[in-house]
JSON list of C-alpha atoms in Angstrom, two decimals:
[
{"chain": "K", "resi": 1, "resn": "UNK", "atom": "CA", "xyz": [48.24, -6.72, 100.15]},
{"chain": "K", "resi": 2, "resn": "UNK", "atom": "CA", "xyz": [47.81, -7.29, 96.42]},
{"chain": "K", "resi": 3, "resn": "UNK", "atom": "CA", "xyz": [44.20, -8.47, 96.28]},
{"chain": "K", "resi": 4, "resn": "UNK", "atom": "CA", "xyz": [41.31, -8.88, 98.67]},
{"chain": "K", "resi": 5, "resn": "UNK", "atom": "CA", "xyz": [38.35, -11.22, 98.23]},
{"chain": "K", "resi": 6, "resn": "UNK", "atom": "CA", "xyz": [35.49, -9.40, 99.94]},
{"chain": "K", "resi": 7, "resn": "UNK", "atom": "CA", "xyz": [32.94, -12.18, 99.44]},
{"chain": "K", "resi": 8, "resn": "UNK", "atom": "CA", "xyz": [35.29, -14.83, 100.83]},
{"chain": "K", "resi": 9, "resn": "UNK", "atom": "CA", "xyz": [36.05, -12.67, 103.86]},
{"chain": "K", "resi": 10, "resn": "UNK", "atom": "CA", "xyz": [32.36, -12.11, 104.57]},
{"chain": "K", "resi": 11, "resn": "UNK", "atom": "CA", "xyz": [31.56, -15.81, 104.28]},
{"chain": "K", "resi": 12, "resn": "UNK", "atom": "CA", "xyz": [34.47, -16.80, 106.51]},
{"chain": "K", "resi": 13, "resn": "UNK", "atom": "CA", "xyz": [33.55, -14.48, 109.37]},
{"chain": "K", "resi": 14, "resn": "UNK", "atom": "CA", "xyz": [30.52, -14.78, 111.61]},
{"chain": "K", "resi": 15, "resn": "UNK", "atom": "CA", "xyz": [28.67, -11.48, 111.80]},
{"chain": "K", "resi": 16, "resn": "UNK", "atom": "CA", "xyz": [28.72, -11.27, 115.61]},
{"chain": "K", "resi": 17, "resn": "UNK", "atom": "CA", "xyz": [32.36, -12.39, 116.07]},
{"chain": "K", "resi": 18, "resn": "UNK", "atom": "CA", "xyz": [33.85, -8.90, 116.31]},
{"chain": "K", "resi": 19, "resn": "UNK", "atom": "CA", "xyz": [37.21, -9.99, 117.71]},
{"chain": "K", "resi": 20, "resn": "UNK", "atom": "CA", "xyz": [37.72, -12.45, 114.85]},
{"chain": "K", "resi": 21, "resn": "UNK", "atom": "CA", "xyz": [36.67, -9.89, 112.23]},
{"chain": "K", "resi": 22, "resn": "UNK", "atom": "CA", "xyz": [39.23, -7.39, 113.52]},
{"chain": "K", "resi": 23, "resn": "UNK", "atom": "CA", "xyz": [41.95, -10.03, 113.80]},
{"chain": "K", "resi": 24, "resn": "UNK", "atom": "CA", "xyz": [41.37, -11.22, 110.22]},
{"chain": "K", "resi": 25, "resn": "UNK", "atom": "CA", "xyz": [41.13, -7.69, 108.85]},
{"chain": "K", "resi": 26, "resn": "UNK", "atom": "CA", "xyz": [44.50, -6.87, 110.41]},
{"chain": "K", "resi": 27, "resn": "UNK", "atom": "CA", "xyz": [45.93, -10.01, 108.84]},
{"chain": "K", "resi": 28, "resn": "UNK", "atom": "CA", "xyz": [44.59, -9.08, 105.40]},
{"chain": "K", "resi": 29, "resn": "UNK", "atom": "CA", "xyz": [45.85, -5.49, 105.44]},
{"chain": "K", "resi": 30, "resn": "UNK", "atom": "CA", "xyz": [49.04, -3.90, 106.72]},
{"chain": "K", "resi": 31, "resn": "UNK", "atom": "CA", "xyz": [47.97, -0.37, 105.80]},
{"chain": "K", "resi": 32, "resn": "UNK", "atom": "CA", "xyz": [44.77, -0.30, 107.84]},
{"chain": "K", "resi": 33, "resn": "UNK", "atom": "CA", "xyz": [43.63, 2.09, 110.58]},
{"chain": "K", "resi": 34, "resn": "UNK", "atom": "CA", "xyz": [40.90, 2.41, 113.20]},
{"chain": "K", "resi": 35, "resn": "UNK", "atom": "CA", "xyz": [38.70, 5.51, 113.17]},
{"chain": "K", "resi": 36, "resn": "UNK", "atom": "CA", "xyz": [38.30, 6.63, 116.79]},
{"chain": "K", "resi": 37, "resn": "UNK", "atom": "CA", "xyz": [35.79, 8.98, 118.35]},
{"chain": "K", "resi": 38, "resn": "UNK", "atom": "CA", "xyz": [33.35, 7.15, 120.64]},
{"chain": "K", "resi": 39, "resn": "UNK", "atom": "CA", "xyz": [32.70, 4.23, 122.97]},
{"chain": "K", "resi": 40, "resn": "UNK", "atom": "CA", "xyz": [32.40, 1.68, 120.15]},
{"chain": "K", "resi": 41, "resn": "UNK", "atom": "CA", "xyz": [35.76, 2.73, 118.73]},
{"chain": "K", "resi": 42, "resn": "UNK", "atom": "CA", "xyz": [37.59, 2.15, 122.00]},
{"chain": "K", "resi": 43, "resn": "UNK", "atom": "CA", "xyz": [36.13, -1.36, 122.09]},
{"chain": "K", "resi": 44, "resn": "UNK", "atom": "CA", "xyz": [37.70, -1.82, 118.65]},
{"chain": "K", "resi": 45, "resn": "UNK", "atom": "CA", "xyz": [41.02, -0.45, 119.88]},
{"chain": "K", "resi": 46, "resn": "UNK", "atom": "CA", "xyz": [40.95, -2.75, 122.90]},
{"chain": "K", "resi": 47, "resn": "UNK", "atom": "CA", "xyz": [40.31, -5.77, 120.67]},
{"chain": "K", "resi": 48, "resn": "UNK", "atom": "CA", "xyz": [42.88, -4.72, 118.07]},
{"chain": "K", "resi": 49, "resn": "UNK", "atom": "CA", "xyz": [45.65, -4.12, 120.59]},
{"chain": "K", "resi": 50, "resn": "UNK", "atom": "CA", "xyz": [45.15, -7.67, 121.84]},
{"chain": "K", "resi": 51, "resn": "UNK", "atom": "CA", "xyz": [45.64, -8.94, 118.29]},
{"chain": "K", "resi": 52, "resn": "UNK", "atom": "CA", "xyz": [48.39, -6.60, 117.14]},
{"chain": "K", "resi": 53, "resn": "UNK", "atom": "CA", "xyz": [50.40, -4.07, 119.13]},
{"chain": "K", "resi": 54, "resn": "UNK", "atom": "CA", "xyz": [51.33, -1.61, 116.36]},
{"chain": "K", "resi": 55, "resn": "UNK", "atom": "CA", "xyz": [47.87, -0.56, 115.17]},
{"chain": "K", "resi": 56, "resn": "UNK", "atom": "CA", "xyz": [47.14, 2.72, 113.40]},
{"chain": "K", "resi": 57, "resn": "UNK", "atom": "CA", "xyz": [44.50, 4.94, 115.00]},
{"chain": "K", "resi": 58, "resn": "UNK", "atom": "CA", "xyz": [43.21, 8.33, 113.87]},
{"chain": "K", "resi": 59, "resn": "UNK", "atom": "CA", "xyz": [40.70, 10.79, 115.27]},
{"chain": "K", "resi": 60, "resn": "UNK", "atom": "CA", "xyz": [39.00, 13.87, 113.81]},
{"chain": "K", "resi": 61, "resn": "UNK", "atom": "CA", "xyz": [39.46, 17.15, 115.68]},
{"chain": "K", "resi": 62, "resn": "UNK", "atom": "CA", "xyz": [36.80, 19.44, 114.24]},
{"chain": "K", "resi": 63, "resn": "UNK", "atom": "CA", "xyz": [37.72, 22.30, 116.56]},
{"chain": "K", "resi": 64, "resn": "UNK", "atom": "CA", "xyz": [34.22, 22.13, 118.06]},
{"chain": "K", "resi": 65, "resn": "UNK", "atom": "CA", "xyz": [34.49, 19.10, 120.35]},
{"chain": "K", "resi": 66, "resn": "UNK", "atom": "CA", "xyz": [33.53, 19.07, 124.04]},
{"chain": "K", "resi": 67, "resn": "UNK", "atom": "CA", "xyz": [36.39, 19.56, 126.53]},
{"chain": "K", "resi": 68, "resn": "UNK", "atom": "CA", "xyz": [35.47, 16.11, 127.88]},
{"chain": "K", "resi": 69, "resn": "UNK", "atom": "CA", "xyz": [36.07, 14.60, 124.44]},
{"chain": "K", "resi": 70, "resn": "UNK", "atom": "CA", "xyz": [39.56, 16.09, 124.19]},
{"chain": "K", "resi": 71, "resn": "UNK", "atom": "CA", "xyz": [40.37, 14.67, 127.62]},
{"chain": "K", "resi": 72, "resn": "UNK", "atom": "CA", "xyz": [38.93, 11.31, 126.52]},
{"chain": "K", "resi": 73, "resn": "UNK", "atom": "CA", "xyz": [41.21, 11.18, 123.45]},
{"chain": "K", "resi": 74, "resn": "UNK", "atom": "CA", "xyz": [44.23, 11.80, 125.65]},
{"chain": "K", "resi": 75, "resn": "UNK", "atom": "CA", "xyz": [43.04, 9.20, 128.16]},
{"chain": "K", "resi": 76, "resn": "UNK", "atom": "CA", "xyz": [42.82, 6.56, 125.44]},
{"chain": "K", "resi": 77, "resn": "UNK", "atom": "CA", "xyz": [46.23, 7.52, 124.06]},
{"chain": "K", "resi": 78, "resn": "UNK", "atom": "CA", "xyz": [47.86, 7.01, 127.44]},
{"chain": "K", "resi": 79, "resn": "UNK", "atom": "CA", "xyz": [45.83, 3.93, 128.42]},
{"chain": "K", "resi": 80, "resn": "UNK", "atom": "CA", "xyz": [46.87, 1.98, 125.32]},
{"chain": "K", "resi": 81, "resn": "UNK", "atom": "CA", "xyz": [50.21, 3.72, 124.78]},
{"chain": "K", "resi": 82, "resn": "UNK", "atom": "CA", "xyz": [49.09, 4.71, 121.27]},
{"chain": "K", "resi": 83, "resn": "UNK", "atom": "CA", "xyz": [50.14, 7.29, 118.76]},
{"chain": "K", "resi": 84, "resn": "UNK", "atom": "CA", "xyz": [46.82, 8.76, 117.64]},
{"chain": "K", "resi": 85, "resn": "UNK", "atom": "CA", "xyz": [46.86, 10.69, 114.37]},
{"chain": "K", "resi": 86, "resn": "UNK", "atom": "CA", "xyz": [44.76, 13.82, 115.01]},
{"chain": "K", "resi": 87, "resn": "UNK", "atom": "CA", "xyz": [43.15, 15.12, 111.81]},
{"chain": "K", "resi": 88, "resn": "UNK", "atom": "CA", "xyz": [42.25, 18.82, 111.55]},
{"chain": "K", "resi": 89, "resn": "UNK", "atom": "CA", "xyz": [40.30, 20.83, 108.95]},
{"chain": "K", "resi": 90, "resn": "UNK", "atom": "CA", "xyz": [42.12, 22.88, 106.33]},
{"chain": "K", "resi": 91, "resn": "UNK", "atom": "CA", "xyz": [42.75, 26.25, 107.98]},
{"chain": "K", "resi": 92, "resn": "UNK", "atom": "CA", "xyz": [42.13, 28.46, 104.96]},
{"chain": "K", "resi": 93, "resn": "UNK", "atom": "CA", "xyz": [38.97, 26.64, 103.92]},
{"chain": "K", "resi": 94, "resn": "UNK", "atom": "CA", "xyz": [37.59, 26.78, 107.46]},
{"chain": "K", "resi": 95, "resn": "UNK", "atom": "CA", "xyz": [38.43, 30.46, 107.88]},
{"chain": "K", "resi": 96, "resn": "UNK", "atom": "CA", "xyz": [36.68, 31.33, 104.60]},
{"chain": "K", "resi": 97, "resn": "UNK", "atom": "CA", "xyz": [33.60, 29.33, 105.62]},
{"chain": "K", "resi": 98, "resn": "UNK", "atom": "CA", "xyz": [33.25, 30.90, 109.08]},
{"chain": "K", "resi": 99, "resn": "UNK", "atom": "CA", "xyz": [33.97, 34.39, 107.70]},
{"chain": "K", "resi": 100, "resn": "UNK", "atom": "CA", "xyz": [31.14, 33.98, 105.21]},
{"chain": "K", "resi": 101, "resn": "UNK", "atom": "CA", "xyz": [28.59, 32.07, 107.30]},
{"chain": "K", "resi": 102, "resn": "UNK", "atom": "CA", "xyz": [29.60, 32.44, 110.93]},
{"chain": "K", "resi": 103, "resn": "UNK", "atom": "CA", "xyz": [29.96, 29.70, 113.52]},
{"chain": "K", "resi": 104, "resn": "UNK", "atom": "CA", "xyz": [26.39, 28.35, 113.62]},
{"chain": "K", "resi": 105, "resn": "UNK", "atom": "CA", "xyz": [25.15, 28.31, 110.02]},
{"chain": "K", "resi": 106, "resn": "UNK", "atom": "CA", "xyz": [24.13, 24.65, 110.37]},
{"chain": "K", "resi": 107, "resn": "UNK", "atom": "CA", "xyz": [21.08, 25.61, 112.42]},
{"chain": "K", "resi": 108, "resn": "UNK", "atom": "CA", "xyz": [19.76, 27.48, 109.36]},
{"chain": "K", "resi": 109, "resn": "UNK", "atom": "CA", "xyz": [20.92, 25.49, 106.35]},
{"chain": "K", "resi": 110, "resn": "UNK", "atom": "CA", "xyz": [21.83, 22.05, 107.70]},
{"chain": "K", "resi": 111, "resn": "UNK", "atom": "CA", "xyz": [25.00, 20.45, 108.96]},
{"chain": "K", "resi": 112, "resn": "UNK", "atom": "CA", "xyz": [26.34, 19.01, 105.70]},
{"chain": "K", "resi": 113, "resn": "UNK", "atom": "CA", "xyz": [28.53, 21.94, 104.63]},
{"chain": "K", "resi": 114, "resn": "UNK", "atom": "CA", "xyz": [30.10, 22.41, 108.05]},
{"chain": "K", "resi": 115, "resn": "UNK", "atom": "CA", "xyz": [30.70, 18.67, 108.45]},
{"chain": "K", "resi": 116, "resn": "UNK", "atom": "CA", "xyz": [32.10, 18.57, 104.94]},
{"chain": "K", "resi": 117, "resn": "UNK", "atom": "CA", "xyz": [34.86, 21.01, 105.87]},
{"chain": "K", "resi": 118, "resn": "UNK", "atom": "CA", "xyz": [35.50, 19.98, 109.46]},
{"chain": "K", "resi": 119, "resn": "UNK", "atom": "CA", "xyz": [35.16, 16.20, 109.09]},
{"chain": "K", "resi": 120, "resn": "UNK", "atom": "CA", "xyz": [34.76, 14.79, 105.59]},
{"chain": "K", "resi": 121, "resn": "UNK", "atom": "CA", "xyz": [37.62, 16.64, 103.88]},
{"chain": "K", "resi": 122, "resn": "UNK", "atom": "CA", "xyz": [40.29, 15.70, 106.46]},
{"chain": "K", "resi": 123, "resn": "UNK", "atom": "CA", "xyz": [38.93, 12.16, 106.59]},
{"chain": "K", "resi": 124, "resn": "UNK", "atom": "CA", "xyz": [39.12, 11.82, 102.80]},
{"chain": "K", "resi": 125, "resn": "UNK", "atom": "CA", "xyz": [42.72, 13.04, 102.83]},
{"chain": "K", "resi": 126, "resn": "UNK", "atom": "CA", "xyz": [43.61, 10.42, 105.44]},
{"chain": "K", "resi": 127, "resn": "UNK", "atom": "CA", "xyz": [41.71, 7.55, 103.80]},
{"chain": "K", "resi": 128, "resn": "UNK", "atom": "CA", "xyz": [43.45, 8.12, 100.49]},
{"chain": "K", "resi": 129, "resn": "UNK", "atom": "CA", "xyz": [46.67, 7.06, 102.24]},
{"chain": "K", "resi": 130, "resn": "UNK", "atom": "CA", "xyz": [45.13, 3.77, 103.47]},
{"chain": "K", "resi": 131, "resn": "UNK", "atom": "CA", "xyz": [44.04, 0.47, 101.97]},
{"chain": "K", "resi": 132, "resn": "UNK", "atom": "CA", "xyz": [41.34, -0.17, 104.60]},
{"chain": "K", "resi": 133, "resn": "UNK", "atom": "CA", "xyz": [39.79, 1.26, 107.74]},
{"chain": "K", "resi": 134, "resn": "UNK", "atom": "CA", "xyz": [37.83, -0.06, 110.72]},
{"chain": "K", "resi": 135, "resn": "UNK", "atom": "CA", "xyz": [34.79, 1.74, 112.14]},
{"chain": "K", "resi": 136, "resn": "UNK", "atom": "CA", "xyz": [32.57, 1.30, 115.19]},
{"chain": "K", "resi": 137, "resn": "UNK", "atom": "CA", "xyz": [29.29, 1.61, 113.28]},
{"chain": "K", "resi": 138, "resn": "UNK", "atom": "CA", "xyz": [26.31, -0.42, 114.48]},
{"chain": "K", "resi": 139, "resn": "UNK", "atom": "CA", "xyz": [23.10, -1.16, 112.59]},
{"chain": "K", "resi": 140, "resn": "UNK", "atom": "CA", "xyz": [20.90, 0.10, 115.40]},
{"chain": "K", "resi": 141, "resn": "UNK", "atom": "CA", "xyz": [22.63, 3.49, 115.73]},
{"chain": "K", "resi": 142, "resn": "UNK", "atom": "CA", "xyz": [20.49, 5.23, 113.12]},
{"chain": "K", "resi": 143, "resn": "UNK", "atom": "CA", "xyz": [16.85, 4.76, 112.17]},
{"chain": "K", "resi": 144, "resn": "UNK", "atom": "CA", "xyz": [17.22, 4.84, 108.41]},
{"chain": "K", "resi": 145, "resn": "UNK", "atom": "CA", "xyz": [20.87, 4.94, 107.36]},
{"chain": "K", "resi": 146, "resn": "UNK", "atom": "CA", "xyz": [22.65, 1.92, 108.86]},
{"chain": "K", "resi": 147, "resn": "UNK", "atom": "CA", "xyz": [20.17, -0.94, 108.78]},
{"chain": "K", "resi": 148, "resn": "UNK", "atom": "CA", "xyz": [21.91, -2.60, 105.81]},
{"chain": "K", "resi": 149, "resn": "UNK", "atom": "CA", "xyz": [25.39, -2.28, 107.31]},
{"chain": "K", "resi": 150, "resn": "UNK", "atom": "CA", "xyz": [27.76, -5.12, 106.39]},
{"chain": "K", "resi": 151, "resn": "UNK", "atom": "CA", "xyz": [30.69, -6.37, 108.45]},
{"chain": "K", "resi": 152, "resn": "UNK", "atom": "CA", "xyz": [32.99, -5.72, 105.46]},
{"chain": "K", "resi": 153, "resn": "UNK", "atom": "CA", "xyz": [32.43, -3.65, 102.35]},
{"chain": "K", "resi": 154, "resn": "UNK", "atom": "CA", "xyz": [34.03, -1.75, 99.51]},
{"chain": "K", "resi": 155, "resn": "UNK", "atom": "CA", "xyz": [33.91, 1.91, 100.53]},
{"chain": "K", "resi": 156, "resn": "UNK", "atom": "CA", "xyz": [32.44, 3.46, 97.40]},
{"chain": "K", "resi": 157, "resn": "UNK", "atom": "CA", "xyz": [32.38, 6.92, 98.96]},
{"chain": "K", "resi": 158, "resn": "UNK", "atom": "CA", "xyz": [36.15, 7.17, 99.42]},
{"chain": "K", "resi": 159, "resn": "UNK", "atom": "CA", "xyz": [37.68, 4.66, 96.98]},
{"chain": "K", "resi": 160, "resn": "UNK", "atom": "CA", "xyz": [39.75, 6.06, 94.13]},
{"chain": "K", "resi": 161, "resn": "UNK", "atom": "CA", "xyz": [39.36, 4.85, 90.57]},
{"chain": "K", "resi": 162, "resn": "UNK", "atom": "CA", "xyz": [42.70, 3.04, 90.70]},
{"chain": "K", "resi": 163, "resn": "UNK", "atom": "CA", "xyz": [42.79, 2.36, 94.45]},
{"chain": "K", "resi": 164, "resn": "UNK", "atom": "CA", "xyz": [39.92, 0.55, 96.20]},
{"chain": "K", "resi": 165, "resn": "UNK", "atom": "CA", "xyz": [39.34, 1.24, 99.88]},
{"chain": "K", "resi": 166, "resn": "UNK", "atom": "CA", "xyz": [37.78, -1.39, 102.11]},
{"chain": "K", "resi": 167, "resn": "UNK", "atom": "CA", "xyz": [35.83, -0.72, 105.28]},
{"chain": "K", "resi": 168, "resn": "UNK", "atom": "CA", "xyz": [35.26, -3.11, 108.17]},
{"chain": "K", "resi": 169, "resn": "UNK", "atom": "CA", "xyz": [32.40, -2.73, 110.66]},
{"chain": "K", "resi": 170, "resn": "UNK", "atom": "CA", "xyz": [33.03, -5.46, 113.26]},
{"chain": "K", "resi": 171, "resn": "UNK", "atom": "CA", "xyz": [30.30, -4.20, 115.61]},
{"chain": "K", "resi": 172, "resn": "UNK", "atom": "CA", "xyz": [27.60, -3.97, 112.93]},
{"chain": "K", "resi": 173, "resn": "UNK", "atom": "CA", "xyz": [25.39, -6.47, 114.72]},
{"chain": "K", "resi": 174, "resn": "UNK", "atom": "CA", "xyz": [26.15, -5.40, 118.27]},
{"chain": "K", "resi": 175, "resn": "UNK", "atom": "CA", "xyz": [23.69, -3.45, 120.40]},
{"chain": "K", "resi": 176, "resn": "UNK", "atom": "CA", "xyz": [24.53, -0.55, 122.69]},
{"chain": "K", "resi": 177, "resn": "UNK", "atom": "CA", "xyz": [24.14, -2.99, 125.57]},
{"chain": "K", "resi": 178, "resn": "UNK", "atom": "CA", "xyz": [26.77, -5.27, 124.02]},
{"chain": "K", "resi": 179, "resn": "UNK", "atom": "CA", "xyz": [29.19, -2.36, 123.77]},
{"chain": "K", "resi": 180, "resn": "UNK", "atom": "CA", "xyz": [28.73, -1.30, 127.38]},
{"chain": "K", "resi": 181, "resn": "UNK", "atom": "CA", "xyz": [28.93, -4.85, 128.67]},
{"chain": "K", "resi": 182, "resn": "UNK", "atom": "CA", "xyz": [32.34, -5.12, 126.99]},
{"chain": "K", "resi": 183, "resn": "UNK", "atom": "CA", "xyz": [33.44, -1.74, 128.39]},
{"chain": "K", "resi": 184, "resn": "UNK", "atom": "CA", "xyz": [32.52, -2.79, 131.91]},
{"chain": "K", "resi": 185, "resn": "UNK", "atom": "CA", "xyz": [33.98, -6.29, 131.62]},
{"chain": "K", "resi": 186, "resn": "UNK", "atom": "CA", "xyz": [37.38, -5.15, 130.37]},
{"chain": "K", "resi": 187, "resn": "UNK", "atom": "CA", "xyz": [37.56, -1.76, 132.12]},
{"chain": "K", "resi": 188, "resn": "UNK", "atom": "CA", "xyz": [37.73, 0.14, 128.83]},
{"chain": "K", "resi": 189, "resn": "UNK", "atom": "CA", "xyz": [37.99, 3.97, 129.02]},
{"chain": "K", "resi": 190, "resn": "UNK", "atom": "CA", "xyz": [34.93, 5.97, 127.99]},
{"chain": "K", "resi": 191, "resn": "UNK", "atom": "CA", "xyz": [33.92, 9.60, 127.54]},
{"chain": "K", "resi": 192, "resn": "UNK", "atom": "CA", "xyz": [32.70, 11.12, 130.82]},
{"chain": "K", "resi": 193, "resn": "UNK", "atom": "CA", "xyz": [29.81, 12.75, 128.88]},
{"chain": "K", "resi": 194, "resn": "UNK", "atom": "CA", "xyz": [28.11, 9.34, 128.82]},
{"chain": "K", "resi": 195, "resn": "UNK", "atom": "CA", "xyz": [27.50, 9.73, 132.55]},
{"chain": "K", "resi": 196, "resn": "UNK", "atom": "CA", "xyz": [25.68, 13.02, 131.82]},
{"chain": "K", "resi": 197, "resn": "UNK", "atom": "CA", "xyz": [23.05, 11.59, 129.46]},
{"chain": "K", "resi": 198, "resn": "UNK", "atom": "CA", "xyz": [24.96, 11.79, 126.19]},
{"chain": "K", "resi": 199, "resn": "UNK", "atom": "CA", "xyz": [24.93, 8.66, 124.03]},
{"chain": "K", "resi": 200, "resn": "UNK", "atom": "CA", "xyz": [25.95, 9.67, 120.50]},
{"chain": "K", "resi": 201, "resn": "UNK", "atom": "CA", "xyz": [28.63, 12.34, 120.89]},
{"chain": "K", "resi": 202, "resn": "UNK", "atom": "CA", "xyz": [29.83, 14.67, 118.15]},
{"chain": "K", "resi": 203, "resn": "UNK", "atom": "CA", "xyz": [30.62, 18.38, 118.05]},
{"chain": "K", "resi": 204, "resn": "UNK", "atom": "CA", "xyz": [29.46, 20.38, 121.07]},
{"chain": "K", "resi": 205, "resn": "UNK", "atom": "CA", "xyz": [26.89, 22.60, 119.29]},
{"chain": "K", "resi": 206, "resn": "UNK", "atom": "CA", "xyz": [25.34, 19.62, 117.49]},
{"chain": "K", "resi": 207, "resn": "UNK", "atom": "CA", "xyz": [25.10, 17.20, 120.41]},
{"chain": "K", "resi": 208, "resn": "UNK", "atom": "CA", "xyz": [22.78, 17.06, 123.39]},
{"chain": "K", "resi": 209, "resn": "UNK", "atom": "CA", "xyz": [21.76, 14.51, 126.02]},
{"chain": "K", "resi": 210, "resn": "UNK", "atom": "CA", "xyz": [18.76, 12.31, 125.27]},
{"chain": "K", "resi": 211, "resn": "UNK", "atom": "CA", "xyz": [15.77, 11.65, 127.46]},
{"chain": "K", "resi": 212, "resn": "UNK", "atom": "CA", "xyz": [14.79, 8.17, 128.72]},
{"chain": "K", "resi": 213, "resn": "UNK", "atom": "CA", "xyz": [13.56, 5.93, 125.89]},
{"chain": "K", "resi": 214, "resn": "UNK", "atom": "CA", "xyz": [14.72, 8.34, 123.18]},
{"chain": "K", "resi": 215, "resn": "UNK", "atom": "CA", "xyz": [16.84, 6.84, 120.41]},
{"chain": "K", "resi": 216, "resn": "UNK", "atom": "CA", "xyz": [20.52, 7.72, 120.75]},
{"chain": "K", "resi": 217, "resn": "UNK", "atom": "CA", "xyz": [20.58, 9.49, 117.36]},
{"chain": "K", "resi": 218, "resn": "UNK", "atom": "CA", "xyz": [18.01, 11.99, 118.62]},
{"chain": "K", "resi": 219, "resn": "UNK", "atom": "CA", "xyz": [20.86, 13.67, 120.47]},
{"chain": "K", "resi": 220, "resn": "UNK", "atom": "CA", "xyz": [22.59, 14.57, 117.19]},
{"chain": "K", "resi": 221, "resn": "UNK", "atom": "CA", "xyz": [21.41, 17.33, 114.79]},
{"chain": "K", "resi": 222, "resn": "UNK", "atom": "CA", "xyz": [18.03, 17.19, 116.53]},
{"chain": "K", "resi": 223, "resn": "UNK", "atom": "CA", "xyz": [16.66, 20.05, 114.39]},
{"chain": "K", "resi": 224, "resn": "UNK", "atom": "CA", "xyz": [16.88, 17.88, 111.24]},
{"chain": "K", "resi": 225, "resn": "UNK", "atom": "CA", "xyz": [14.90, 14.90, 109.98]},
{"chain": "K", "resi": 226, "resn": "UNK", "atom": "CA", "xyz": [16.27, 11.47, 110.95]},
{"chain": "K", "resi": 227, "resn": "UNK", "atom": "CA", "xyz": [17.02, 10.35, 107.39]},
{"chain": "K", "resi": 228, "resn": "UNK", "atom": "CA", "xyz": [19.60, 13.14, 107.11]},
{"chain": "K", "resi": 229, "resn": "UNK", "atom": "CA", "xyz": [21.56, 12.20, 110.20]},
{"chain": "K", "resi": 230, "resn": "UNK", "atom": "CA", "xyz": [24.83, 11.16, 108.60]},
{"chain": "K", "resi": 231, "resn": "UNK", "atom": "CA", "xyz": [27.65, 13.68, 108.52]},
{"chain": "K", "resi": 232, "resn": "UNK", "atom": "CA", "xyz": [29.28, 12.30, 105.38]},
{"chain": "K", "resi": 233, "resn": "UNK", "atom": "CA", "xyz": [31.86, 10.05, 107.02]},
{"chain": "K", "resi": 234, "resn": "UNK", "atom": "CA", "xyz": [29.69, 7.08, 106.09]},
{"chain": "K", "resi": 235, "resn": "UNK", "atom": "CA", "xyz": [27.98, 8.51, 103.01]},
{"chain": "K", "resi": 236, "resn": "UNK", "atom": "CA", "xyz": [27.50, 5.06, 101.49]},
{"chain": "K", "resi": 237, "resn": "UNK", "atom": "CA", "xyz": [24.91, 4.36, 104.20]},
{"chain": "K", "resi": 238, "resn": "UNK", "atom": "CA", "xyz": [22.52, 6.93, 102.81]},
{"chain": "K", "resi": 239, "resn": "UNK", "atom": "CA", "xyz": [19.69, 5.55, 100.73]},
{"chain": "K", "resi": 240, "resn": "UNK", "atom": "CA", "xyz": [18.92, 7.74, 97.70]},
{"chain": "K", "resi": 241, "resn": "UNK", "atom": "CA", "xyz": [15.57, 9.50, 97.99]},
{"chain": "K", "resi": 242, "resn": "UNK", "atom": "CA", "xyz": [13.18, 9.45, 95.04]},
{"chain": "K", "resi": 243, "resn": "UNK", "atom": "CA", "xyz": [12.01, 13.06, 94.72]},
{"chain": "K", "resi": 244, "resn": "UNK", "atom": "CA", "xyz": [9.59, 12.43, 91.88]}
]
């Protein structure tokens, strides 16, 4: 891949045609990977495998995931016969952080620092080896941070000065119902925590089931305001706040 015309790609792909978006993204980029953690991401994997057998997939192991999530990752690996690149935090940085602040500092001073070490740093290291990545983000996942989500974009948060990084969000315009209809139709594996009331699943201390009619994001970092509910993986979604 020597050049990529983002505007032309966006115009050529219908926003709700997820399969086509993935297929065309894989055609545009050889060095592209799928970020995998939840139900949406396995839908992406299922679609991508049907388009191209040798896809790259990576997953973040923060060290604080539910046992069910670890079993889910292994289930997906076996189901699709994939090599999943498991990304871990830097050991020395994590040890220094927990020695200084303990294991639950995020309840007192917010989740950003912990997520920065356990998730954002290993993700950045991985993304700097890629030309593009595919995520399972949807517009309706978060009240205030994903409403402007595009199906394809330049990832300003992780691009290097001399190396642009592109991000594809094929499910941007899907609903949760669309995702689960696909899962049921094609017998796609899913995390067993979904059957226990969990919708948005992250680290064990920061995730809880939601009640009927609660928004799915209310199960993540519930002690914080909704506009802060991005961990940094999709920092470009955050709208700057005018503090004047």
